[in-house]
Coordinates of C-alpha atoms in Angstrom, one line a residue:
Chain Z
X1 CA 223.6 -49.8 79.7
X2 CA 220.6 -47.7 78.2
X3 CA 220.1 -45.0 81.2
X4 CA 217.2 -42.8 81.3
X5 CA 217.4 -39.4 83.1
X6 CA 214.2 -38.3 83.9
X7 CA 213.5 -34.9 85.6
X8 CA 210.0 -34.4 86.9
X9 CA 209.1 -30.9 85.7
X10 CA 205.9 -28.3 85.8
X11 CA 204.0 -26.4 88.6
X12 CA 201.7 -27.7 90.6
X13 CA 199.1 -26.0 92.7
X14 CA 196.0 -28.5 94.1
X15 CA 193.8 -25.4 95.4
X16 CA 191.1 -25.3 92.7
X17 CA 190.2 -21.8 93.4
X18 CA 193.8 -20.9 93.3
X19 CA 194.2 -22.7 89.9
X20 CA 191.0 -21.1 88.2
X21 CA 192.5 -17.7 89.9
X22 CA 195.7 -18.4 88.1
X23 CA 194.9 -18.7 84.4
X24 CA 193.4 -15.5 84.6
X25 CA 196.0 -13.9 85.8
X26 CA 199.1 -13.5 83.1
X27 CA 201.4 -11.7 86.0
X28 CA 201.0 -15.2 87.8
X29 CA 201.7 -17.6 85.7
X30 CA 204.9 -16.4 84.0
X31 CA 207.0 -17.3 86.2
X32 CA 205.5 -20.4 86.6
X33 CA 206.1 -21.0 83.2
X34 CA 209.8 -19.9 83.1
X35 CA 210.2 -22.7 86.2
X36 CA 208.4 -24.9 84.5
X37 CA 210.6 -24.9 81.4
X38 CA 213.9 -24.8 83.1
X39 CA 216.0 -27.7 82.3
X40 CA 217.1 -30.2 85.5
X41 CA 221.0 -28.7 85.5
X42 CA 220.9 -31.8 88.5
X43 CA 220.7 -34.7 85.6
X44 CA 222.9 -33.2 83.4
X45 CA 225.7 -33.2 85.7
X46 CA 224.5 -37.3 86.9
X47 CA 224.7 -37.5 82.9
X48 CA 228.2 -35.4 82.3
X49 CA 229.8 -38.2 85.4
X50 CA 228.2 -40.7 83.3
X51 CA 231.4 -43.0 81.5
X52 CA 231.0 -42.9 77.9
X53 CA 230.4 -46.8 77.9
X54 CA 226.7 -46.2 78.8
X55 CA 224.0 -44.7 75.8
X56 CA 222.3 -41.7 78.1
X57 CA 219.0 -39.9 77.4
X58 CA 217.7 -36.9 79.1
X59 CA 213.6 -36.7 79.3
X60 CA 211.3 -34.7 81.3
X61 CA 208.1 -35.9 82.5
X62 CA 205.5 -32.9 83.1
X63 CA 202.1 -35.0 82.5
X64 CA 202.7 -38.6 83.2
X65 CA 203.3 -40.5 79.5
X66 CA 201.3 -43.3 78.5
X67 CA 204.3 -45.2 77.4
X68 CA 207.3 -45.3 78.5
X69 CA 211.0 -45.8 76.5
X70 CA 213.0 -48.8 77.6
X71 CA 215.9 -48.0 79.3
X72 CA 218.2 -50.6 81.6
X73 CA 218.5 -47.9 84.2
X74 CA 216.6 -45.2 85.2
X75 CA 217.7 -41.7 86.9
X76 CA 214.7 -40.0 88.7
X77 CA 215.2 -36.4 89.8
X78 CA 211.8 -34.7 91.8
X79 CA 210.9 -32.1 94.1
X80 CA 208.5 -32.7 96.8
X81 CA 205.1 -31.8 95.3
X82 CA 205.7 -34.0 92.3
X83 CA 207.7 -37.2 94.4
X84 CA 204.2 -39.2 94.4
X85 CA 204.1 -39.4 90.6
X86 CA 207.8 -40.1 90.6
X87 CA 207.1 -42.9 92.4
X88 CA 204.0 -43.9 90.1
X89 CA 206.7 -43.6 87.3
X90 CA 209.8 -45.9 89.1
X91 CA 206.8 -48.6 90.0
X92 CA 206.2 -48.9 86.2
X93 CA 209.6 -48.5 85.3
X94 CA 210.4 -51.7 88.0
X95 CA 207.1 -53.3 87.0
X96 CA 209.4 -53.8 83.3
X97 CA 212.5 -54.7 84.9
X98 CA 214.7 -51.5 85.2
X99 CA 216.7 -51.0 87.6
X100 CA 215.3 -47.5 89.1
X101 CA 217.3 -44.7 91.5
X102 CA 216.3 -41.4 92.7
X103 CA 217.9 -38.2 93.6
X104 CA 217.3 -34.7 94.5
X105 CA 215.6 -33.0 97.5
X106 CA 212.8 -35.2 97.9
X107 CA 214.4 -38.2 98.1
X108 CA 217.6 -36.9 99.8
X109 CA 215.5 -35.9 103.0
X110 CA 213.5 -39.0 103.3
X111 CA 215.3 -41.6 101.5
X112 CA 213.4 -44.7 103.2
X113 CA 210.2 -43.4 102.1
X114 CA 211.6 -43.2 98.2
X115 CA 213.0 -47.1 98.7
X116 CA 209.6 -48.5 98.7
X117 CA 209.4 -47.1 95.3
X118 CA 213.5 -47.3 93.7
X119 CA 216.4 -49.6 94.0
X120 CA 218.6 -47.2 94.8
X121 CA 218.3 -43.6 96.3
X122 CA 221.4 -40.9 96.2
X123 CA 221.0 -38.9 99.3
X124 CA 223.4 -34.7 98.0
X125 CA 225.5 -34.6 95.2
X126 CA 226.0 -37.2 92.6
X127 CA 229.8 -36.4 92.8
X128 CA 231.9 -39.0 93.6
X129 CA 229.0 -41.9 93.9
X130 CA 227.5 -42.0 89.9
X131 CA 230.3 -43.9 88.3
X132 CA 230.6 -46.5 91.2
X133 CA 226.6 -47.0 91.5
X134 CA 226.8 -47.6 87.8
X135 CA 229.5 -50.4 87.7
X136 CA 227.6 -51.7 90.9
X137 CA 224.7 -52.4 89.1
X138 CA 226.0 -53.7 85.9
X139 CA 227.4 -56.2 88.7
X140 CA 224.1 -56.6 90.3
X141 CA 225.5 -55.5 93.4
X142 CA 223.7 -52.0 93.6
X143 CA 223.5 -50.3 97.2
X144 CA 220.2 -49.1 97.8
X145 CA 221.4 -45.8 99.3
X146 CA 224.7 -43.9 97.9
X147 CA 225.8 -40.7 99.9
X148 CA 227.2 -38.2 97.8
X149 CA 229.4 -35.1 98.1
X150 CA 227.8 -32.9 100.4
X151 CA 230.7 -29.7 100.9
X152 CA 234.0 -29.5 98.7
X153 CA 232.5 -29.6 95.2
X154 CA 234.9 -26.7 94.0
X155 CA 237.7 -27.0 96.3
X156 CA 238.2 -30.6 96.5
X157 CA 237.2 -31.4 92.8
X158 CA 237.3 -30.2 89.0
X159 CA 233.8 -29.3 88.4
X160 CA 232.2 -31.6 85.3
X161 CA 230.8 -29.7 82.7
X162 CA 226.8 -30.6 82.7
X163 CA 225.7 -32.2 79.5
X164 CA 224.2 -29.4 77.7
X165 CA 224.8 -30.9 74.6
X166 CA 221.9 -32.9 75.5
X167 CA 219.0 -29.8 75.5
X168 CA 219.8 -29.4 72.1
X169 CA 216.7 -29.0 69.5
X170 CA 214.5 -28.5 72.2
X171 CA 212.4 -25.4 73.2
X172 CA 214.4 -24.2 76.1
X173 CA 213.3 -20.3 76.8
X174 CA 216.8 -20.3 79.4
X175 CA 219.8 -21.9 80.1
X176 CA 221.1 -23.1 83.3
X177 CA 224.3 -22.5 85.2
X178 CA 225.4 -23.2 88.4
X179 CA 228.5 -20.7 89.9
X180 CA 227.5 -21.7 94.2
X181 CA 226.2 -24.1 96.1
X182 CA 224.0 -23.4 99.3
X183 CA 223.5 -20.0 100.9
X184 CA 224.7 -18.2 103.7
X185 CA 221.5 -17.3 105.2
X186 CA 220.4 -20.3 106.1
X187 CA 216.5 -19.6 106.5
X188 CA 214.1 -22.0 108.5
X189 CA 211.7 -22.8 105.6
X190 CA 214.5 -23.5 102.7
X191 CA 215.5 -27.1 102.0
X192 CA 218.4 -26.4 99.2
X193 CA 221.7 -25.5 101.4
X194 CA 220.5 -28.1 104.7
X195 CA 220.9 -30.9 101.3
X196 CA 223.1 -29.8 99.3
X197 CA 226.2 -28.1 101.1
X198 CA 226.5 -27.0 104.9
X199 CA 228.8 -24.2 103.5
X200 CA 228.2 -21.7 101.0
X201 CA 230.4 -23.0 98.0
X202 CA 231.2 -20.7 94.6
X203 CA 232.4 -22.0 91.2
X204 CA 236.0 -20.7 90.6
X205 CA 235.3 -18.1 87.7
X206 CA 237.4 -20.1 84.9
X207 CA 235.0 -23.5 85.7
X208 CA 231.9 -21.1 85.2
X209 CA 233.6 -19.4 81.8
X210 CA 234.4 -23.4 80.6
X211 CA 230.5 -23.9 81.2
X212 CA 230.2 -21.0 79.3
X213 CA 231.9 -21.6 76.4
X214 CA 230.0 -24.7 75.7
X215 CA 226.8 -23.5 76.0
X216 CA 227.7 -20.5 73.5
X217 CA 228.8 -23.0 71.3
X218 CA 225.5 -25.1 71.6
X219 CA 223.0 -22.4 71.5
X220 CA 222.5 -19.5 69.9
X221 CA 222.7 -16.4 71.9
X222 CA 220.9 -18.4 75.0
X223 CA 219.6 -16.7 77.7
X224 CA 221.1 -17.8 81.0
X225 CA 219.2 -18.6 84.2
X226 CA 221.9 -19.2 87.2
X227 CA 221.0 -22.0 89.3
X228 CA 222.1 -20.6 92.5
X229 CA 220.7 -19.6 95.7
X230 CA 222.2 -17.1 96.3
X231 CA 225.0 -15.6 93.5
X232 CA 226.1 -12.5 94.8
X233 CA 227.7 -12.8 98.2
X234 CA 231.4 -12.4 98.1
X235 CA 232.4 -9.0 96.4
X236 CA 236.1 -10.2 95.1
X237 CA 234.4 -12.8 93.6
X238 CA 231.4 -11.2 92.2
X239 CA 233.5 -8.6 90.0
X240 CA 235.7 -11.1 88.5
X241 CA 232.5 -13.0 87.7
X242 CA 230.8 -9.9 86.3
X243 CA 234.0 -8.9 84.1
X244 CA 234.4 -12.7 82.2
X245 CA 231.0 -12.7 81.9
X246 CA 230.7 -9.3 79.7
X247 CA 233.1 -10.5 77.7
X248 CA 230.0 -12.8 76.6
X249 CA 227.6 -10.1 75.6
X250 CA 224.6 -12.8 77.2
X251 CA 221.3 -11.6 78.9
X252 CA 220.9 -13.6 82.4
X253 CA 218.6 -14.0 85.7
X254 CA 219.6 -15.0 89.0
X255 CA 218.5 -15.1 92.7
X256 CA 221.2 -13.2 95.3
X257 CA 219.9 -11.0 98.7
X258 CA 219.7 -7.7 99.5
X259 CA 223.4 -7.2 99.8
X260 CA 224.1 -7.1 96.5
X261 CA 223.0 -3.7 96.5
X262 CA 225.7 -2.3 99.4
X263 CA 228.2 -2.5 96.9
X264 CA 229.4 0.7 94.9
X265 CA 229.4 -0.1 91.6
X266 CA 228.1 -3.6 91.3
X267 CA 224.6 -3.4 90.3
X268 CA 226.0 -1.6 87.4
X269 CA 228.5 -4.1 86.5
X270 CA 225.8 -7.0 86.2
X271 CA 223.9 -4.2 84.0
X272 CA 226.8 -4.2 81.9
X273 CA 227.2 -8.0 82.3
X274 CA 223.9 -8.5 80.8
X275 CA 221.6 -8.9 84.1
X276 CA 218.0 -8.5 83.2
X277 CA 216.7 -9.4 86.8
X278 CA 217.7 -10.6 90.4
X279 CA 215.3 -11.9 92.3
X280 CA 215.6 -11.6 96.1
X281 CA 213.6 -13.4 98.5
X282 CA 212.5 -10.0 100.8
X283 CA 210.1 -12.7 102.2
X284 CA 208.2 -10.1 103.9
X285 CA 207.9 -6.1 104.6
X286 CA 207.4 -7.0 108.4
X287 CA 210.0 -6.7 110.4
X288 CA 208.4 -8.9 113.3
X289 CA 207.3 -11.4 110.9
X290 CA 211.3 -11.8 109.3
X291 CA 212.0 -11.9 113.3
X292 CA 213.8 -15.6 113.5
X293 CA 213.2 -17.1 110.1
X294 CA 217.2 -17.0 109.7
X295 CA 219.7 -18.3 112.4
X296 CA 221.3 -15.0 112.5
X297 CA 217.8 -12.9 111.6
X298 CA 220.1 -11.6 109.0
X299 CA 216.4 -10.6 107.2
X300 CA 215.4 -8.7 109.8
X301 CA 218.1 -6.4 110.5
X302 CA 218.0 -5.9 107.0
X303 CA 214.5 -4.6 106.9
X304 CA 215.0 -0.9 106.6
X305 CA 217.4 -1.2 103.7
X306 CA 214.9 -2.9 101.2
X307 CA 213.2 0.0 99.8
X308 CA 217.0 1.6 99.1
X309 CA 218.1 -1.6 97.8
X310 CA 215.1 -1.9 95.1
X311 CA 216.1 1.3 93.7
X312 CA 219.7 1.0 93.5
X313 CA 219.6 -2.1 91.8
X314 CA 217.0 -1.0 89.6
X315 CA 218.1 2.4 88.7
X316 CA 221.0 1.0 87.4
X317 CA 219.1 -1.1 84.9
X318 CA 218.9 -4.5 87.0
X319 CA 215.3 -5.2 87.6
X320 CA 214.3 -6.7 91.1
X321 CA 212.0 -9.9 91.3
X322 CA 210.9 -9.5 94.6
X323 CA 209.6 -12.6 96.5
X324 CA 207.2 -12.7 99.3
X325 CA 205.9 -15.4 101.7
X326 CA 202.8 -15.0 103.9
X327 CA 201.7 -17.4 106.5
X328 CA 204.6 -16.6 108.3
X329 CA 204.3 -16.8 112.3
X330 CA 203.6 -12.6 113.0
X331 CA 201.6 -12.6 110.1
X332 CA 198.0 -11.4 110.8
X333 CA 195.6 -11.0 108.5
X334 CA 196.7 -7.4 108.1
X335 CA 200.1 -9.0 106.0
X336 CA 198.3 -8.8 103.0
X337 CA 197.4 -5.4 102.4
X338 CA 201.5 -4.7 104.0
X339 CA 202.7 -6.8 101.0
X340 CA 200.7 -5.0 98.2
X341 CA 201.6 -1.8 99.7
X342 CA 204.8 -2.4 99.9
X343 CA 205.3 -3.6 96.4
X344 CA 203.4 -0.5 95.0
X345 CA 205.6 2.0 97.1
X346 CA 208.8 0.1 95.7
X347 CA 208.4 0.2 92.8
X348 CA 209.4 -3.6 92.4
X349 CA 209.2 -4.5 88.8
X350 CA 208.3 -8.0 89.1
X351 CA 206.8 -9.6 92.4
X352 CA 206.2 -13.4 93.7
X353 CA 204.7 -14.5 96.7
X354 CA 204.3 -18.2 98.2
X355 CA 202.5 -19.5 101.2
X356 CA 204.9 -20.4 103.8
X357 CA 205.5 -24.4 103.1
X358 CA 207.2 -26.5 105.9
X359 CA 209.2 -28.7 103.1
X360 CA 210.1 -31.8 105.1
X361 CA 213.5 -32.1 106.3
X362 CA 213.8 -28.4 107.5
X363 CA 213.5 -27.2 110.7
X364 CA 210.3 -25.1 109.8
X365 CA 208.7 -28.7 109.2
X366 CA 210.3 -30.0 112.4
X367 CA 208.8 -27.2 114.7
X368 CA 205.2 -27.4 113.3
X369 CA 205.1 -30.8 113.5
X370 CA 206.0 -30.2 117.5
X371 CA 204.0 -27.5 117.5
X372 CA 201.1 -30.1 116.2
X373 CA 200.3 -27.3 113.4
X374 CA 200.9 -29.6 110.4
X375 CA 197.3 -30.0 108.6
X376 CA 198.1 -33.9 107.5
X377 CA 200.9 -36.1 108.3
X378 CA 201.8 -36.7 104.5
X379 CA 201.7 -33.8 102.4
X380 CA 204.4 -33.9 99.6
X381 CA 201.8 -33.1 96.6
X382 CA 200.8 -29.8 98.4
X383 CA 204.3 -28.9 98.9
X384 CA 203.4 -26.7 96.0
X385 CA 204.4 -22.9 97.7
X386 CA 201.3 -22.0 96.9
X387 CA 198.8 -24.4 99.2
X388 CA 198.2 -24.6 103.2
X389 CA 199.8 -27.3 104.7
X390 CA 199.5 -26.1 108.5
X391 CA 197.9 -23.7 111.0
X392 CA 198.8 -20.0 111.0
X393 CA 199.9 -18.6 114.4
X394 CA 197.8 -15.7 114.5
X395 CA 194.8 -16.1 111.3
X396 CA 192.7 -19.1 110.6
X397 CA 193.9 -21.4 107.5
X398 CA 190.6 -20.3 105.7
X399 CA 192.0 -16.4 106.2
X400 CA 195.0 -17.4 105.0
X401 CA 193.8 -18.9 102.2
X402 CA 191.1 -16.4 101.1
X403 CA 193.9 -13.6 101.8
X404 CA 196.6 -15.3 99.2
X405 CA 193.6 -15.2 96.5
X406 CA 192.7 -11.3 97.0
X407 CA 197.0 -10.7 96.8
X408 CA 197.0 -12.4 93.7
X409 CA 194.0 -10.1 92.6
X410 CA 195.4 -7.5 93.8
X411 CA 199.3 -8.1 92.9
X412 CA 198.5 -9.6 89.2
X413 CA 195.8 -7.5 88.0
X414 CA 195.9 -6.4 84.5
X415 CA 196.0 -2.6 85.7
X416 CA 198.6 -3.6 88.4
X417 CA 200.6 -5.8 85.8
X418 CA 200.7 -2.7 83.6
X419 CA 201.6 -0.6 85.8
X420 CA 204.8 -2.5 86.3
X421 CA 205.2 -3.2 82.5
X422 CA 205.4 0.9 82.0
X423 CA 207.5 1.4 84.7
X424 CA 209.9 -1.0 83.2
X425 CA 210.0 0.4 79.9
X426 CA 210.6 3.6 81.5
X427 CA 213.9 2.6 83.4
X428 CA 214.9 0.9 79.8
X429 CA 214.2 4.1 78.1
X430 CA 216.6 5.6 81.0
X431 CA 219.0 3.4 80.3
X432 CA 219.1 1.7 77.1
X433 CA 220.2 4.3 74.5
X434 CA 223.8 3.6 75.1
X435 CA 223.2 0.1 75.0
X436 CA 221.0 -1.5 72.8
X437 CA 222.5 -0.1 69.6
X438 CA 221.5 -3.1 66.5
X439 CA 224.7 -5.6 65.8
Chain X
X1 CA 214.1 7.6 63.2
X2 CA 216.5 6.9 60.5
X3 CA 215.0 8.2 57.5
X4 CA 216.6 5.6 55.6
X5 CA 214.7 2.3 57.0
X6 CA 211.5 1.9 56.7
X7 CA 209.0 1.1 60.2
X8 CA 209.6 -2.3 59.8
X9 CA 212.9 -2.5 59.5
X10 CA 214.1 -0.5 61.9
X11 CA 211.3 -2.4 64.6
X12 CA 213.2 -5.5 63.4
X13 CA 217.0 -3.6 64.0
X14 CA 214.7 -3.2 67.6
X15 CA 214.3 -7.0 68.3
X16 CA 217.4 -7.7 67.1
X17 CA 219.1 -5.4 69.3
X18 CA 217.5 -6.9 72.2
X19 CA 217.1 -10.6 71.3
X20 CA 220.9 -10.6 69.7
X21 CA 219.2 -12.7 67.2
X22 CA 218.9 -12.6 63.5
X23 CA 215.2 -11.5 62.6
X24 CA 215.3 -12.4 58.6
X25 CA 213.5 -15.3 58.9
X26 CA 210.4 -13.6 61.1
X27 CA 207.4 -13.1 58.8
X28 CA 205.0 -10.1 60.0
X29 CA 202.6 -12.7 62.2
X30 CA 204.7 -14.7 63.5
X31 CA 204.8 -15.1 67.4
X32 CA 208.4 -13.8 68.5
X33 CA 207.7 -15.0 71.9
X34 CA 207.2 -18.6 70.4
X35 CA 209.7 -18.5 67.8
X36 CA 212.6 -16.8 69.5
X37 CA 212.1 -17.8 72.9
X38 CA 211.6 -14.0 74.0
X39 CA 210.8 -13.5 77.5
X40 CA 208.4 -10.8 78.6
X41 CA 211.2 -8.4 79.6
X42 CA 212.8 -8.4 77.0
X43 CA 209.2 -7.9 74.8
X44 CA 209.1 -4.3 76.9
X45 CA 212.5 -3.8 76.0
X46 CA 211.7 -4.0 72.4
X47 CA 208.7 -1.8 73.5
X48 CA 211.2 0.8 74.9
X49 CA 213.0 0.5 71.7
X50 CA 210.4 1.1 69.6
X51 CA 208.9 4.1 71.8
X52 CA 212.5 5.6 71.5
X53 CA 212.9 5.3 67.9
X54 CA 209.2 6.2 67.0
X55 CA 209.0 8.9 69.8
X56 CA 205.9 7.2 70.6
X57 CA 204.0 5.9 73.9
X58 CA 202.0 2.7 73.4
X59 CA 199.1 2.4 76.3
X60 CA 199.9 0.3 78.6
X61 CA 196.9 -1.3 78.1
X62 CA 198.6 -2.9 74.4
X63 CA 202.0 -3.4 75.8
X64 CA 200.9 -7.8 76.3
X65 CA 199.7 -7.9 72.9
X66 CA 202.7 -6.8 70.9
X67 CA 203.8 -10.7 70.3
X68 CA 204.4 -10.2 66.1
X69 CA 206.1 -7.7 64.2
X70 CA 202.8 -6.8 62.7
X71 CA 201.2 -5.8 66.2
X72 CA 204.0 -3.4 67.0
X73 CA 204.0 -1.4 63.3
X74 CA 200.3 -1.4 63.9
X75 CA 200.8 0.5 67.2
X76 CA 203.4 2.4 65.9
X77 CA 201.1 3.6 63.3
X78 CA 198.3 4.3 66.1
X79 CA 200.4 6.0 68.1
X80 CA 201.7 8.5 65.9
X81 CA 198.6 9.6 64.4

C-alpha cells in the first residue's frame, strides 16, 4: 500500500488582538516557531513499525493544501486545536477513496468524535497495533478503533528506531528524541501522561544512544530537541544518560522540573553534555495558585526552591525556559504583575506563559465542565494555550484576557527581550572560554 | 585576538565553534539563521564569542540583527572605535 503520514503542524492562536500582539513581538513568537518546525517523532515511529512491503511518506500539513497526493492509506496525527482541519483533511482524503486513521491526543481522548471523520482511530501508542491494522485493511477487515500500548514500551519491548531517515533534505532547525514517556507529576491541566503511559517510563540509555547514532549519521551536527515530559527525574539514570551523550559532542533542549537542580553536579554534566536549555513548567510564582494543580501539590511545596533552582542550573551554563500559566483558580488579577516580577528577579533567560486550557480528557476539563465554567461545549480550535475557553474563579474572562496581552508587552518587549539576551551572553562569557574553543 | 587571522576569520572560527559546522561556504550576507539552522541562543553565543575575542560589547540593542557575517564585522568595527 501507498501510506501517507500526515502530521498536522503550526501554532495556532484565534484571538485577533493576541495574533496582531504577536508579530510584533520577536520574544513571542520564537518559540512558536521552534514548535512549529518540530518534526511529529509520533509518525515516524507509526512509519519505523511500518513492514517494508508498504511505500511510506511522511508530510506535514501547516496550511491546508489545495491538492492532495494519492496515497491508499492515510496516517493522521493532530493536537486538539488543529483536530477540525484534520478532519477537513480525512473527509477529502475519504471523499477519494483512502482508507483514513487517526492517532495522537486528540483522537485518543475522544475517539467517537474522530470516527465521524476516519475509518479507523488508534487510541495510545501505535506499539503493538500498526502492523495488524495494516494487514487488516489490505483485507478489508479494518477495526475502527485499535488500542495501543499504553505502559511497558521499554520494559516489555525493544524500542523501534523512528524513521529519521525520512526528515532528510528538509529544513528541520531540531531533531527529535524520545528517552521517557509520561511524567511523575501528574498535573490537572496536562493531557500527555493520562494518554500515553499511567507510569513514568525512560528509554534504557543504549536504545537512546542506537537513536543516536542514526541521527548523527543522517544529519550533520543536528541539534536535538528531547520529546519528553519530563527528562530528568531519576538521578542513576540521568548520569548515565548525560555521560553517552557527551561522548556526542551535540547541542540539545529538553523539558524536566525543578528537581533537576537538587542534584550536586548534574546541571553541570548536561552543560558538559551539550544542554543549551531546560525548560520547566514553574507554572506560577503563587504558591496558592500551584495549591492542587498536581495530585501530590508536588509544585507547591516546591515553591520556595524556584528562585535557587534558576540559578543553579543557570550558573552552570544550562539556561532555564521558564513556563508560566495564568488563569489558574487563585489567580487574581494581581497574577500578572507576580509573573513579570518574578521573571525579572530570576533572572530567567527565556520565559513562556499560556492561559490555563482545560484540554478535553483531563480532569481540569472534567471539573469546569461541573463547575459549568466552560465558555462553549466544543472548543478544540481554541485549545491553542493561548485563548480563554472558561470562567476564571476569581477575574472576569475579559481581565483575563486584557491581562495576558499587557504580560506579553510586558514579558516580550524589545527592552525586556534584550535584557535577557545580555544576560545570556554574560553567563556564556562566564562560561564558555574553556569550551567553545574552534574544531 | 590572534594576530594571525583577520576579523573575519576568526568571527567565522566563532560560528564554527558554536554551530560545529563548517562555515566555508557562508558568503558575508548570507542569513546564518536561514542557512545553518542557528537558533537564537546559539546567535548570542556567537555574540559572546565575538565580544570575548574582540574585547568588545555590542548594545544590546544590535544583538537581533547580527543574522550575516557582515553584520557582526560591522559591529565589531563599531564597537572598537
Amino acid at each position: 500500500m501507498r501510506i501517507g503520514l500526515i502530521a498536522m503542524s503550526g501554532v495556532r492562536v484565534r484571538s485577533k488582538e493576541l495574533v496582531e500582539l504577536g508579530v510584533t513581538l520577536p520574544g513571542f513568537v520564537n518559540r512558536g516557531k521552534v514548535i512549529a518546525s518540530l518534526p511529529s517523532l509520533g509518525l515516524l515511529v507509526v512509519a519505523a513499525l511500518t513492514p517494508a512491503e508498504h511505500d511510506v511518506t511522511y508530510l506535514e500539513v501547516d496550511v491546508m493544501p489545495e491538492t492532495l497526493p494519492d496515497f491508499d492509506l492515510v496516517g493522521i496525527s493532530t493536537f486538539s486545536a488543529q483536530a477540525d482541519e484534520a478532519y477537513v483533511l480525512a473527509d477529502r482524503y475519504r471523499a477519494r477513496g483512502a482508507k483514513v486513521v487517526m492517532g495522537g491526543t486528540h483522537a485518543s481522548l475522544l475517539p467517537d468524535e474522530a470516527l465521524g471523520h476516519v475509518d479507523a482511530v488508534v487510541c495510545g501508542g501505535a506499539e503493538d497495533v500498526w502492523p495488524a491494522l495494516l494487514e487488516d485493511a489490505k483485507a478489508g477487515t479494518m477495526r475502527p478503533v485499535y488500542r495501543g500500548a499504553n505502559r511497558g514500551f521499554y520494559a516489555e519491548r525493544e524500542p523501534v528506531v523512528p524513521r529519521f531517515d525520512l526528515l532528510v533534505g528538509r529544513p528541520y532547525n531540531r531533531i527529535t528524541i524520545q528517552t521517557s514517556r509520561g511524567c511523575p507529576l501528574d498535573c490537572d491541566f496536562c493531557a500527555a501522561s493520562k494518554i500515553f503511559t499511567p507510569r513514568y517510563e525512560q528509554k534504557p540509555v543504549a536504545a537512546v544512544e542506537r537513536e543516536l547514532r542514526r541521527v548523527v549519521s543522517l544529519f550533520e551536527r543536528p541539534f536535538l530537541e528531547f520529546a519528553d515530559d519530563n527528562t530528568f527525574v531519576n538521578r542513576a539514570w540521568s548520569e548515565e544518560f548525560l555521560r553517552m551523550l557527551a561522548t556526542f559532542g551535540l547541542r540539545w533542549f529538553t523539558e524536566t522540573d525543578v528537581r533537576v537542580a537538587d542534584h550536586p553536579g548534574l546541571p553541570k554534566l548536561m552543560y558538559d553534555a551539550g544542554c543549551y536549555q531546560v525548560l520547566i513548567g514553574f507554572e506560577s510564582p503563587s504558591a496558592e495558585s500551584l495549591a492542587g494543580i498536581d495530585r501530590s501539590n508536588w509544585k507547591a511545596k516546591r515553591r520556595g526552591e524556584y528562585l535557587r533552582a534558576i540559578d543553579t542550573l543557570q550558573s552552570a551554563g544550562v539556561t532555564v525556559n521558564g513556563c508560566f500559566i495564568v488563569g489558574l483558580d487563585a489567580d487574581t488579577p494581581g497574577i500578572f504583575e507576580q509573573v513579570n516580577d518574578f521573571v525579572r528577579e530570576s533572572g530567567l533567560i527565556e520565559v513562556q506563559v499560556t492561559v490555563l486550557t482545560p484540554f478535553p480528557g483531563t480532569r481540569l476539563y472534567d471539573r469546569l465542565k461541573r463547575e459549568g465554567r466552560l465558555l462553549q461545549e466544543r472548543f478544540w480550535d481554541r485549545c491553542t494555550l493561548f485563548d480563554v475557553n472558561f470562567t476564571p474563579k476569581q477575574m472576569t474572562v475579559d481581565e483575563l484576557e486584557s491581562g495576558l496581552r499587557w504580560l506579553f508587552r510586558e514579558l516580550y518587549s524589545e527592552q525586556a527581550t534584550n535584557r535577557r539576551k545580555r544576560h545570556y551572553v554574560e553567563v556564556v562569557k562566564r562560561l564558555e572560554p574553556a569550551r567553545e574553543e574552534p574544531s | 585576538m590572534n594576530a594571525d587571522r583577520s576579523p573575519e576569520q576568526i568571527i567565522r572560527d566563532v560560528v564554527a565553534a558554536v554551530t560545529l559546522k563548517r562555515t566555508e561556504g557562508f558568503g558575508l550576507d548570507d542569513d546564518l539563521q536561514k542557512l545553518m539552522g542557528i537558533d537564537s541562543l546559539s546567535l548570542l553565543r556567537i555574540v559572546a564569542g565575538i565580544e570575548e575575542e574582540f574585547d568588545v560589547r555590542i548594545p544590546d540593542e544590535e544583538l537581533h540583527a547580527l543574522r550575516t557575517l557582515r553584520a557582526m564585522l560591522a559591529q565589531v568595527e563599531v564597537a572598537a572605535m
